[in-house]
Amino acid sequence: MKDTVHAARPGGGRGGILDREGALAKLLIAPAVLYIVAMIGAPFVLAVLYSLSDATTGDPSLHLVGFRNFAAVLEDPVFRLALRNTFVFTLLSQSIVIVLSRILANALLKPFRGKWLVRFLILLPWTAPISLGTIGWLWMFDSIFSPIDWVLRYLGLLGTATGLLGPQTNMYWLGVPGLAMASVIIVNVWRILPLATVIQLGGLSSIPKDLIEAAEVDGASPWRRTLMITIPLTLPIVSIAFLFGIVFTFTDLVVVYVLTRGGPVQSTQVLSSWTFFKGIEAGDLAQGAAISLFMFPVLAVVAILILRMARRTEVV
Amino acid sequence: MAKRKLLTRRDFIKAAGVGVVAAGVAPTIFIPRYAHGASKELKILVWSHFVPRFDKEFYDKFAAKWGEANGIKVTVDHIGLAEIPSRTAAEISAGQGHDLIEWIAPPSQFEPSVLDLGDVVKDAEKMYGKQHPLCHRSSYNPNTKKTYCFIPGWTIDPGNYRKSLWEKAGKGAGPTTWEDLITYGGKIKREQGIQLGIGLSQELDSNMAARALLWSYDTSIQDARENVVLGNPKTVEAVKYMARLYKEAMVPEVFAWTAVSNNQALIAGRASYILNSISAYRSAQKEVPEIAKDIYFTPALKGPRGTGFSCEHVIYSYIVPQKAKNVENAKKFLLHLVGNYDQAMYYSELYNSPAFFDTHIPSGNRGYAPVRGAKKLRDLHNAWFSDDPFALPGEAKGKLAVLKDAEKWSTNIGHPGPANPAEGEVFATFVLPNMLAGAARGAKAETAVAEADKATRTIFAKWREKKLVGGKV
């Protein structure tokens, strides 16, 4: 094939780089590789080096001290709590996201008036900067001025002796550990839901209509059609949505930092926020790096799974 | 006709190389050597002040004017206080950025990467008199003998109370002891439905309140020699007190306290007492004057044995990174700032207090009504706190008078010792507010103290290894 191409070139001579497929492929992929090395590879290597050193923000020079930071981090009860919280926060958020995004995607497949507006509104949280959106939620959960509390009081659920939620005037969303974690999860679900819905919509749209129609003709109930056709056919793409959501949630700092700063009493502290407090605010860069590296195994496994899923989807 | 010789690639590279070298070397040949030191630039990074007019009407103009007078191009960048640590770390790590960086807490963890400003303190003391001890303890490391930052001013952290509520409860003059908060604050909550607002959260104000409580209970994180002494019966006593206070006079909002909660609670009429600088009161003056007129102040509350200390609310700490390019300009600017601190006090609406009280007030138009007989900053401090120039029409006179002797009952993070990186990490990881909050939420006081003591000892041991913290235990 190559010989044919060379022979066909007017003027003959040596082939340029554009004619050598292998070299051209490397050339074209080079910017992406360089980008990954510079933006991900180098900081990762630096994080590993920092975690093995005694670097501080005031003295970032590298004096290696072995695995001392990892040992110190593992002994820290706040770290262990943050590790547990990270899993709880991530898994709960993503489970809710998958269920809600499926419901939303199904609804958005149906024709109805103002569908474009609904789609736009659903996508809005994804387009807004995370910090801005979270600041908006901070007001929603405010201890004094929460509009949610106002509605609950208006409905008589809060602030009366017989109120279902108690006689106090406010819920104190961010001041009670369980409610604070729930608030953090709600905001994260709000943020990730648009992406997951769009992915699910794509999956549902790709199911051949004749398959559904055939099942209907055969008398399959909607529940059976969902179980036997929709779920199996959309599983690969739903899994990808789930895994992407895990990556976004597992590494998120903004929601926790803006809403609770890890409180009350560290009850919403997660690995990324604890990394920031320890590594930057407290100045212990080395321990901060060590804490952040505990996210790596989980993220690596998720990345491998995403790639496998993507390949499987490609084959299908 | 001779063929014109084109410039070959080799010739071009040679010519370009010579050009580049010449351009690099020329300034060292033709410009006098002293010109290297006389830079004409100064880059300053400061926080966005809580009082907006301070930046707009004073600091930016003041810096620009000084630059014009000295032929120096001054750039002032403002950032939110939450961004200061990460920005400083990035600039130190990159070895470039601003020549002066202002912190609002002692930046002791940056000591290895910043210049010793002991010479600026010496010059300032020669020109303006002694620096306040709490500022000295917040900027000087006695172990390394290094002044890692320069402090021209600080902010007082008094108690703010609603007089009408406290009058009804039978204590119109406001609380004088921590126990009063339970006795009368509890009564106000029960009878008038208004709680107290002392943060037990993972943020700045809660950290300061926790320290004030401990000091007033004659205990602290470290002693004067930087030995950890947190785990002792007096700390347990203070923690038990906070658990009682929460139960009697507060609600769960204190666990979600933020830097703006003081203002919010006071302005909304939902706090009978807060522990904060006068900024919440100033906000109330602008937004809810009738509540502002009802706000009065108390000095540090006294503990069971009569001790009463309050933590400085803000300490203006300037660092000069080792890689700063305009060091001399930075030092000159700092001295000039101290010499003009009367304007910093005024334009911050008395939020800023001076570190050098004996500084003479410069002559001429200072931007405020002259104060009769005032020669030094101390005179201004006393006069303005006696008769607040920002009081609302019809507002009672002398409400701020209790702040006149604030320097006697205010102290630094690290008290009774100096500020240091270990104290800084204990602060940044919220060890004390969580110790108090844990007990308030039902944990045993002894257990909460033991856990906090253990965490503190680990932190101190780590920084002690780096020779930045003294003490042995």
Tab-separated table of C-alpha atoms in Angstrom, chain B residues 8-375:
chain	number	residue	atom	x	y	z
B	8	THR	CA	23.572	32.412	5.166
B	9	ARG	CA	21.841	30.564	8.007
B	10	ARG	CA	25.193	30.242	9.785
B	11	ASP	CA	25.789	34.017	9.546
B	12	PHE	CA	22.339	34.746	10.833
B	13	ILE	CA	22.783	32.551	13.924
B	14	LYS	CA	26.174	34.166	14.640
B	15	ALA	CA	24.761	37.677	14.339
B	16	ALA	CA	21.745	36.874	16.439
B	17	GLY	CA	23.918	35.277	19.144
B	18	VAL	CA	26.167	38.322	19.362
B	19	GLY	CA	23.114	40.561	19.500
B	20	VAL	CA	21.562	38.645	22.345
B	21	VAL	CA	24.803	38.615	24.344
B	22	ALA	CA	25.308	42.335	23.697
B	23	ALA	CA	21.798	43.139	24.793
B	24	GLY	CA	22.329	41.155	27.985
B	25	VAL	CA	25.731	42.599	28.856
B	26	ALA	CA	25.202	46.231	27.788
B	27	PRO	CA	23.325	47.385	30.874
B	28	THR	CA	26.125	46.155	33.133
B	29	ILE	CA	28.676	48.122	31.128
B	30	PHE	CA	26.854	51.378	30.558
B	31	ILE	CA	24.614	51.672	33.632
B	32	PRO	CA	26.320	52.567	36.914
B	33	ARG	CA	26.536	49.674	39.345
B	34	TYR	CA	24.441	51.359	42.062
B	35	ALA	CA	21.510	51.376	39.692
B	36	HIS	CA	21.049	47.653	40.402
B	37	GLY	CA	19.904	48.306	43.939
B	38	ALA	CA	17.720	51.312	43.195
B	39	SER	CA	14.766	49.507	41.700
B	40	LYS	CA	11.795	51.567	40.648
B	41	GLU	CA	9.028	49.161	41.410
B	42	LEU	CA	7.097	47.712	44.334
B	43	LYS	CA	4.433	45.022	44.162
B	44	ILE	CA	2.157	44.625	47.175
B	45	LEU	CA	-0.406	41.914	47.848
B	46	VAL	CA	-2.934	42.732	50.560
B	47	TRP	CA	-6.250	41.311	51.724
B	48	SER	CA	-9.511	42.993	50.807
B	49	HIS	CA	-10.213	44.893	54.005
B	50	PHE	CA	-13.509	44.246	55.820
B	51	VAL	CA	-14.130	48.008	55.680
B	52	PRO	CA	-14.316	48.698	51.920
B	53	ARG	CA	-13.494	52.387	52.211
B	54	PHE	CA	-10.138	51.488	53.755
B	55	ASP	CA	-8.900	50.091	50.425
B	56	LYS	CA	-10.591	52.615	48.168
B	57	GLU	CA	-10.152	55.820	50.101
B	58	PHE	CA	-6.911	55.135	51.908
B	59	TYR	CA	-4.590	52.245	51.086
B	60	ASP	CA	-4.532	52.265	47.294
B	61	LYS	CA	-4.216	56.046	47.097
B	62	PHE	CA	-1.676	56.147	49.903
B	63	ALA	CA	0.547	53.573	48.195
B	64	ALA	CA	0.266	55.295	44.811
B	65	LYS	CA	1.091	58.676	46.344
B	66	TRP	CA	4.155	57.296	48.078
B	67	GLY	CA	5.239	55.734	44.790
B	68	GLU	CA	4.854	59.028	42.935
B	69	ALA	CA	6.819	60.913	45.588
B	70	ASN	CA	9.674	58.400	45.374
B	71	GLY	CA	9.618	57.694	41.647
B	72	ILE	CA	8.501	54.124	42.245
B	73	LYS	CA	5.789	52.305	40.359
B	74	VAL	CA	3.624	50.740	43.055
B	75	THR	CA	1.159	47.956	42.280
B	76	VAL	CA	-1.369	46.981	44.943
B	77	ASP	CA	-3.323	43.753	44.441
B	78	HIS	CA	-6.183	42.796	46.761
B	79	ILE	CA	-7.371	39.245	47.417
B	80	GLY	CA	-9.910	37.638	49.716
B	81	LEU	CA	-8.486	36.538	53.036
B	82	ALA	CA	-9.233	32.860	52.277
B	83	GLU	CA	-6.890	32.982	49.291
B	84	ILE	CA	-3.873	34.374	51.131
B	85	PRO	CA	-2.298	31.056	52.254
B	86	SER	CA	-2.501	29.344	48.860
B	87	ARG	CA	-1.378	32.439	46.991
B	88	THR	CA	1.597	32.948	49.287
B	89	ALA	CA	2.582	29.282	49.008
B	90	ALA	CA	2.406	29.497	45.218
B	91	GLU	CA	4.523	32.651	45.067
B	92	ILE	CA	7.121	31.304	47.485
B	93	SER	CA	7.310	28.045	45.558
B	94	ALA	CA	7.613	29.808	42.204
B	95	GLY	CA	10.193	32.235	43.565
B	96	GLN	CA	8.398	35.189	42.073
B	97	GLY	CA	5.452	37.442	42.662
B	98	HIS	CA	4.940	40.266	45.108
B	99	ASP	CA	7.585	42.046	47.170
B	100	LEU	CA	5.274	42.521	50.131
B	101	ILE	CA	2.520	40.121	51.134
B	102	GLU	CA	0.110	40.993	53.921
B	103	TRP	CA	-1.338	38.296	56.159
B	104	ILE	CA	-3.952	38.789	58.842
B	105	ALA	CA	-2.529	36.071	61.096
B	106	PRO	CA	1.110	35.385	61.971
B	107	PRO	CA	2.633	33.670	58.890
B	108	SER	CA	5.283	31.885	60.940
B	109	GLN	CA	5.306	28.767	58.740
B	110	PHE	CA	6.904	30.843	55.981
B	111	GLU	CA	9.901	31.813	58.113
B	112	PRO	CA	12.475	29.822	56.090
B	113	SER	CA	11.490	31.572	52.854
B	114	VAL	CA	11.139	35.162	53.975
B	115	LEU	CA	13.608	37.892	54.866
B	116	ASP	CA	14.458	38.885	58.406
B	117	LEU	CA	12.733	42.218	58.992
B	118	GLY	CA	14.410	42.859	62.340
B	119	ASP	CA	16.134	45.904	60.841
B	120	VAL	CA	12.764	47.433	59.889
B	121	VAL	CA	11.464	46.901	63.421
B	122	LYS	CA	14.624	48.544	64.824
B	123	ASP	CA	14.258	51.517	62.488
B	124	ALA	CA	10.562	51.801	63.251
B	125	GLU	CA	11.207	51.732	66.996
B	126	LYS	CA	13.853	54.440	66.616
B	127	MET	CA	11.453	56.618	64.677
B	128	TYR	CA	8.110	55.787	66.287
B	129	GLY	CA	8.739	54.267	69.699
B	130	LYS	CA	8.251	50.767	71.064
B	131	GLN	CA	6.188	48.202	69.152
B	132	HIS	CA	3.285	46.707	71.110
B	133	PRO	CA	4.388	43.401	72.744
B	134	LEU	CA	1.572	41.365	71.195
B	135	CYS	CA	2.795	42.465	67.769
B	136	HIS	CA	6.360	41.589	68.705
B	137	ARG	CA	5.296	38.106	69.873
B	138	SER	CA	3.386	37.646	66.606
B	139	SER	CA	6.389	38.372	64.420
B	140	TYR	CA	9.583	37.308	66.200
B	141	ASN	CA	10.833	33.756	66.624
B	142	PRO	CA	12.965	33.618	69.788
B	143	ASN	CA	14.476	30.280	68.745
B	144	THR	CA	15.895	31.464	65.449
B	145	LYS	CA	16.110	35.142	66.509
B	146	LYS	CA	14.374	36.044	63.279
B	147	THR	CA	11.663	38.640	62.677
B	148	TYR	CA	9.747	36.860	59.946
B	149	CYS	CA	7.157	39.581	59.432
B	150	PHE	CA	6.558	43.225	60.166
B	151	ILE	CA	3.399	44.303	61.958
B	152	PRO	CA	2.202	47.914	61.713
B	153	GLY	CA	-1.239	47.340	63.242
B	154	TRP	CA	-3.838	45.008	64.701
B	155	THR	CA	-7.527	44.766	65.485
B	156	ILE	CA	-9.283	44.575	68.854
B	157	ASP	CA	-11.716	41.728	69.570
B	158	PRO	CA	-14.184	42.928	72.218
B	159	GLY	CA	-17.564	41.539	73.227
B	160	ASN	CA	-20.607	43.104	71.524
B	161	TYR	CA	-23.935	42.931	73.398
B	162	ARG	CA	-27.500	44.158	72.931
B	163	LYS	CA	-28.080	46.502	75.848
B	164	SER	CA	-31.894	46.370	75.798
B	165	LEU	CA	-31.882	42.566	76.108
B	166	TRP	CA	-29.339	42.572	78.915
B	167	GLU	CA	-31.203	45.344	80.773
B	168	LYS	CA	-34.351	43.250	80.796
B	169	ALA	CA	-32.333	40.361	82.170
B	170	GLY	CA	-31.002	42.579	84.979
B	171	LYS	CA	-27.463	43.230	83.708
B	172	GLY	CA	-27.670	46.439	81.685
B	173	ALA	CA	-23.916	47.055	81.845
B	174	GLY	CA	-23.356	43.799	79.975
B	175	PRO	CA	-21.393	40.712	81.002
B	176	THR	CA	-18.095	41.047	82.805
B	177	THR	CA	-17.374	37.350	83.343
B	178	TRP	CA	-17.800	34.192	81.270
B	179	GLU	CA	-20.187	32.967	83.936
B	180	ASP	CA	-22.419	36.005	83.236
B	181	LEU	CA	-22.995	34.605	79.775
B	182	ILE	CA	-24.629	31.549	81.302
B	183	THR	CA	-26.502	33.381	84.038
B	184	TYR	CA	-27.856	36.294	82.012
B	185	GLY	CA	-27.374	35.018	78.460
B	186	GLY	CA	-29.248	31.873	79.423
B	187	LYS	CA	-31.987	33.981	80.962
B	188	ILE	CA	-32.263	36.083	77.789
B	189	LYS	CA	-32.573	32.936	75.689
B	190	ARG	CA	-35.243	31.449	77.942
B	191	GLU	CA	-37.266	34.611	78.481
B	192	GLN	CA	-36.668	36.652	75.332
B	193	GLY	CA	-35.849	33.907	72.834
B	194	ILE	CA	-32.526	35.405	71.705
B	195	GLN	CA	-29.413	33.258	71.845
B	196	LEU	CA	-25.715	34.034	72.221
B	197	GLY	CA	-23.436	33.791	69.197
B	198	ILE	CA	-20.000	32.409	70.031
B	199	GLY	CA	-18.781	30.196	67.188
B	200	LEU	CA	-17.867	26.542	67.768
B	201	SER	CA	-17.076	25.945	64.157
B	202	GLN	CA	-14.142	25.332	61.800
B	203	GLU	CA	-13.336	28.978	61.083
B	204	LEU	CA	-11.438	32.047	62.274
B	205	ASP	CA	-13.736	33.625	64.859
B	206	SER	CA	-14.400	30.320	66.606
B	207	ASN	CA	-10.651	29.806	66.887
B	208	MET	CA	-10.220	33.206	68.529
B	209	ALA	CA	-13.136	32.690	70.887
B	210	ALA	CA	-11.741	29.311	71.961
B	211	ARG	CA	-8.387	30.865	72.771
B	212	ALA	CA	-9.973	33.741	74.705
B	213	LEU	CA	-11.914	31.233	76.808
B	214	LEU	CA	-8.864	29.102	77.567
B	215	TRP	CA	-6.679	32.074	78.484
B	216	SER	CA	-9.383	33.443	80.748
B	217	TYR	CA	-9.489	30.056	82.441
B	218	ASP	CA	-5.708	30.334	83.034
B	219	THR	CA	-4.801	27.678	80.520
B	220	SER	CA	-3.422	27.632	76.985
B	221	ILE	CA	-2.001	25.457	74.226
B	222	GLN	CA	1.615	26.202	75.104
B	223	ASP	CA	3.502	27.889	77.919
B	224	ALA	CA	5.867	30.841	77.513
B	225	ARG	CA	8.668	28.472	76.445
B	226	GLU	CA	6.548	26.702	73.843
B	227	ASN	CA	5.950	23.489	75.799
B	228	VAL	CA	2.516	21.977	75.172
B	229	VAL	CA	0.377	22.363	78.299
B	230	LEU	CA	-3.122	21.949	76.886
B	231	GLY	CA	-4.012	18.741	78.718
B	232	ASN	CA	-4.599	20.030	82.241
B	233	PRO	CA	-7.558	20.337	84.654
B	234	LYS	CA	-8.112	24.013	83.860
B	235	THR	CA	-8.686	23.185	80.193
B	236	VAL	CA	-11.189	20.534	81.255
B	237	GLU	CA	-12.872	23.168	83.409
B	238	ALA	CA	-13.084	25.546	80.424
B	239	VAL	CA	-14.450	22.814	78.156
B	240	LYS	CA	-17.095	21.877	80.722
B	241	TYR	CA	-18.024	25.534	80.938
B	242	MET	CA	-18.538	25.723	77.152
B	243	ALA	CA	-20.749	22.630	77.209
B	244	ARG	CA	-22.916	24.344	79.828
B	245	LEU	CA	-22.935	27.621	77.924
B	246	TYR	CA	-24.083	25.893	74.749
B	247	LYS	CA	-26.865	24.098	76.552
B	248	GLU	CA	-28.099	27.191	78.385
B	249	ALA	CA	-27.645	30.007	75.919
B	250	MET	CA	-26.887	28.893	72.369
B	251	VAL	CA	-28.378	26.920	69.461
B	252	PRO	CA	-26.778	24.651	66.795
B	253	GLU	CA	-26.063	27.616	64.513
B	254	VAL	CA	-22.769	28.023	66.391
B	255	PHE	CA	-21.532	24.746	64.860
B	256	ALA	CA	-22.023	26.267	61.395
B	257	TRP	CA	-20.544	29.651	62.332
B	258	THR	CA	-18.688	31.511	59.571
B	259	ALA	CA	-16.769	34.779	59.365
B	260	VAL	CA	-19.986	36.631	58.477
B	261	SER	CA	-22.219	34.965	61.071
B	262	ASN	CA	-21.446	37.625	63.684
B	263	ASN	CA	-22.671	40.360	61.386
B	264	GLN	CA	-25.692	38.371	60.256
B	265	ALA	CA	-26.809	37.386	63.724
B	266	LEU	CA	-26.370	40.845	65.175
B	267	ILE	CA	-28.075	42.624	62.273
B	268	ALA	CA	-30.939	40.114	62.250
B	269	GLY	CA	-31.452	40.766	65.947
B	270	ARG	CA	-30.702	37.112	66.662
B	271	ALA	CA	-27.761	37.467	69.033
B	272	SER	CA	-27.640	38.926	72.516
B	273	TYR	CA	-23.824	38.805	72.619
B	274	ILE	CA	-21.067	38.077	70.119
B	275	LEU	CA	-17.302	38.054	70.332
B	276	ASN	CA	-16.078	40.087	67.415
B	277	SER	CA	-14.294	43.212	66.264
B	278	ILE	CA	-16.361	46.354	65.826
B	279	SER	CA	-17.024	45.485	62.153
B	280	ALA	CA	-20.362	43.834	62.950
B	281	TYR	CA	-21.425	47.008	64.763
B	282	ARG	CA	-20.256	49.163	61.846
B	283	SER	CA	-22.320	47.019	59.450
B	284	ALA	CA	-25.332	47.405	61.717
B	285	GLN	CA	-24.852	51.182	61.748
B	286	LYS	CA	-25.227	51.200	57.982
B	287	GLU	CA	-27.937	48.576	57.612
B	288	VAL	CA	-30.050	48.541	60.781
B	289	PRO	CA	-29.361	51.756	62.749
B	290	GLU	CA	-31.907	50.976	65.492
B	291	ILE	CA	-30.027	47.762	66.321
B	292	ALA	CA	-26.639	49.519	66.066
B	293	LYS	CA	-27.799	52.031	68.686
B	294	ASP	CA	-28.556	49.116	70.996
B	295	ILE	CA	-25.099	47.507	70.593
B	296	TYR	CA	-22.600	48.119	73.392
B	297	PHE	CA	-19.181	46.663	74.115
B	298	THR	CA	-17.357	44.762	76.829
B	299	PRO	CA	-13.644	44.128	77.374
B	300	ALA	CA	-12.344	40.551	77.646
B	301	LEU	CA	-14.560	38.529	79.968
B	302	LYS	CA	-13.012	37.257	83.163
B	303	GLY	CA	-12.684	33.614	84.065
B	304	PRO	CA	-13.225	31.970	87.477
B	305	ARG	CA	-9.959	33.337	88.907
B	306	GLY	CA	-10.268	36.851	87.530
B	307	THR	CA	-8.073	36.471	84.435
B	308	GLY	CA	-9.453	37.948	81.232
B	309	PHE	CA	-7.842	37.874	77.800
B	310	SER	CA	-9.078	38.390	74.300
B	311	CYS	CA	-7.314	37.323	71.096
B	312	GLU	CA	-6.265	39.974	68.609
B	313	HIS	CA	-8.872	39.793	65.886
B	314	VAL	CA	-6.552	40.626	63.002
B	315	ILE	CA	-2.797	41.130	63.025
B	316	TYR	CA	-1.491	42.882	59.922
B	317	SER	CA	1.639	40.901	59.132
B	318	TYR	CA	3.782	41.818	56.138
B	319	ILE	CA	6.314	39.345	54.791
B	320	VAL	CA	9.042	39.971	52.225
B	321	PRO	CA	9.827	36.759	50.314
B	322	GLN	CA	13.526	35.960	49.953
B	323	LYS	CA	13.219	36.150	46.182
B	324	ALA	CA	11.542	39.584	46.267
B	325	LYS	CA	13.099	41.942	43.760
B	326	ASN	CA	12.413	45.269	45.455
B	327	VAL	CA	13.381	44.694	49.055
B	328	GLU	CA	14.548	48.197	49.923
B	329	ASN	CA	11.371	49.746	48.532
B	330	ALA	CA	9.294	47.288	50.540
B	331	LYS	CA	11.081	48.228	53.764
B	332	LYS	CA	10.774	51.955	53.080
B	333	PHE	CA	7.079	51.580	52.354
B	334	LEU	CA	6.498	49.743	55.640
B	335	LEU	CA	8.166	52.516	57.623
B	336	HIS	CA	6.114	55.099	55.763
B	337	LEU	CA	2.933	53.150	56.549
B	338	VAL	CA	3.730	53.168	60.276
B	339	GLY	CA	4.343	56.905	60.139
B	340	ASN	CA	0.900	57.459	58.648
B	341	TYR	CA	-1.084	54.939	60.653
B	342	ASP	CA	-3.448	57.640	61.920
B	343	GLN	CA	-5.074	57.469	58.494
B	344	ALA	CA	-5.240	53.668	58.605
B	345	MET	CA	-7.092	53.965	61.938
B	346	TYR	CA	-9.476	56.570	60.625
B	347	TYR	CA	-10.268	55.075	57.215
B	348	SER	CA	-10.814	51.646	58.748
B	349	GLU	CA	-13.396	53.342	60.966
B	350	LEU	CA	-11.306	52.437	64.030
B	351	TYR	CA	-11.099	48.772	62.988
B	352	ASN	CA	-7.297	49.090	62.795
B	353	SER	CA	-5.281	49.885	65.894
B	354	PRO	CA	-1.625	50.874	65.741
B	355	ALA	CA	1.325	48.683	66.690
B	356	PHE	CA	3.396	51.790	67.434
B	357	PHE	CA	1.227	53.871	69.746
B	358	ASP	CA	3.869	56.574	70.233
B	359	THR	CA	4.043	57.537	66.573
B	360	HIS	CA	3.692	61.292	66.148
B	361	ILE	CA	0.768	62.418	64.030
B	362	PRO	CA	2.068	64.044	60.847
B	363	SER	CA	1.124	67.664	60.343
B	364	GLY	CA	-1.181	69.025	57.644
B	365	ASN	CA	-4.526	67.856	56.365
B	366	ARG	CA	-4.900	64.236	57.412
B	367	GLY	CA	-8.321	63.625	55.894
B	368	TYR	CA	-10.174	63.820	59.216
B	369	ALA	CA	-11.231	66.536	61.624
B	370	PRO	CA	-8.225	67.487	63.771
B	371	VAL	CA	-8.380	66.214	67.328
B	372	ARG	CA	-7.492	68.889	69.839
B	373	GLY	CA	-4.367	68.142	71.834
B	374	ALA	CA	-3.623	64.894	69.980
B	375	LYS	CA	0.067	64.552	69.221
